[in-house]
Structure formats: structure tokens, C-alpha cells
Coordinates of C-alpha atoms in Angstrom, one line a residue:
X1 CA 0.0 0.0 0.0
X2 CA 1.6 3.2 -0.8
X3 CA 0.3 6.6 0.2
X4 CA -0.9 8.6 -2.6
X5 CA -5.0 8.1 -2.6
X6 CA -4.4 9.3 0.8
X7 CA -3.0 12.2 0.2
X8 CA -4.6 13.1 -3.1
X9 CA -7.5 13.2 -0.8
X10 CA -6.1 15.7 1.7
X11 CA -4.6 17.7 -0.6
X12 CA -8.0 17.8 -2.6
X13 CA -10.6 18.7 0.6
X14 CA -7.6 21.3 1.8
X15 CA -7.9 23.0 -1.2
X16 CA -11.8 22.7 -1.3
X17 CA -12.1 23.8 2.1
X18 CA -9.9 26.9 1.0
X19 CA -11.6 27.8 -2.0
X20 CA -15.2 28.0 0.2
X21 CA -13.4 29.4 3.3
X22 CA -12.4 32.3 0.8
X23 CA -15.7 33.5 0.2
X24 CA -17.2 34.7 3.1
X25 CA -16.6 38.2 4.1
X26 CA -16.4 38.0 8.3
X27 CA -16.6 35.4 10.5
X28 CA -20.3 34.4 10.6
X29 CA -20.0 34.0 6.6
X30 CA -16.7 32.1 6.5
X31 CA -18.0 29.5 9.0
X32 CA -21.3 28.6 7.5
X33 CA -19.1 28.8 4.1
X34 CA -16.9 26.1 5.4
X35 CA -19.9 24.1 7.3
X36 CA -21.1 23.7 3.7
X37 CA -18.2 22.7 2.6
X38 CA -17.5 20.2 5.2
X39 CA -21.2 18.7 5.0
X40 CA -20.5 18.2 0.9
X41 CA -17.4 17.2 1.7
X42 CA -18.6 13.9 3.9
X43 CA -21.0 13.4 1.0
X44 CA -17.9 13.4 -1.6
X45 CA -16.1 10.7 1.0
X46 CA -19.6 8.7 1.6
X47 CA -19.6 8.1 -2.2
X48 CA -16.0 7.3 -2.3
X49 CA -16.4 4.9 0.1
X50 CA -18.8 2.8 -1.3
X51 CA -17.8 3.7 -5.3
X52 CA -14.0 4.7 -5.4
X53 CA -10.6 4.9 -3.5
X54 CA -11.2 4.2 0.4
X55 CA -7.7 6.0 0.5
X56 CA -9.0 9.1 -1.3
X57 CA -12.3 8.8 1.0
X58 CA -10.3 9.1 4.4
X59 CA -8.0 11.5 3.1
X60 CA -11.5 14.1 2.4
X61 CA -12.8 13.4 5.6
X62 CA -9.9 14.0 8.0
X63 CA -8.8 17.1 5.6
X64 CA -12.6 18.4 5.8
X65 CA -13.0 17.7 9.6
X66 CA -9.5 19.4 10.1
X67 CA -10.8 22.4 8.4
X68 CA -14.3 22.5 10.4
X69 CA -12.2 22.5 13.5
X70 CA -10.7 25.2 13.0
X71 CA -13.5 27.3 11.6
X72 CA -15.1 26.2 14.8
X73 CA -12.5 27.1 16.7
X74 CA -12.5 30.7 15.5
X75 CA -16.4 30.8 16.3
X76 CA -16.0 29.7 19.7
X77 CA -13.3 32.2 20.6
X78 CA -15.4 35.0 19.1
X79 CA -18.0 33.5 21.9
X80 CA -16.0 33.4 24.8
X81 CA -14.2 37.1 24.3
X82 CA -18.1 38.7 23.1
X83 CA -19.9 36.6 25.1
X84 CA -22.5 36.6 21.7
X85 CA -23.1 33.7 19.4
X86 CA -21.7 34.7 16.1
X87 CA -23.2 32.7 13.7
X88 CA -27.1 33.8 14.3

């Protein structure tokens, strides 16, 4: 076994999750811009599971739940310094 399905697949949700990330304007946009991502995303790696590469499938979804992390994280620092929900 050799590592290139798994890392075409991280290499292809990172950029994904980069092009989506890149359109929202502030915080509450870029979030539910990479929540869509991330949710199409899974979808891309449920298909590849059953129909492709399973290497190509976890690379998506650890690449897509890296990148919903940290878009998450962001959220929930905005939270605790406002004390306000940002995405509402």
C-alpha cells in the first residue's frame, strides 16, 4: 500500500475547504461557508467509500473535519471574548 489516494485526498478537501473558506466576508460567513463545505465534503467521502478509492475517502474526511475545526475554533473564541453567538 503506498500513500498517494491518501494524500490526493487531503490535498483535494484542503484545497476545497480553502476555496469555500475564501468566500465569506467575516466570521459568521466564513464558518457557514466552510460548514457547507465540510457537510459536501462527507457526502464526496460517503460516495467514495462505497464507489471509489477508500484511501482518497479518508484523506477528504480527515482534511474536511481538520478544516471544520478550525472554523469552529474561531467561532467559539469569538463566543467566549463577546460573550454573543456569532453565527445567528
Amino acid at each position: 500500500m503506498n500513500a498517494g489516494p491518501l494524500l490526493a485526498g487531503i490535498g483535494s478537501a484542503a484545497l476545497w475547504m480553502v476555496l469555500f473558506g475564501t468566500l465569506g466576508r467575516d466570521l459568521a460567513s466564513y464558518a457557514w461557508w466552510t460548514i457547507l463545505a465540510a457537510i459536501s465534503a462527507w457526502g464526496v467521502a460517503v460516495v467514495l467509500t462505497y464507489l471509489g478509492d477508500r484511501g482518497v475517502a479518508v484523506g477528504v474526511a480527515l482534511s474536511s473535519g481538520l478544516g471544520l475545526s478550525i472554523a469552529l475554533a474561531f467561532v467559539g473564541a469569538r463566543w467566549i471574548t463577546t460573550e454573543d453567538w456569532p453565527l445567528w
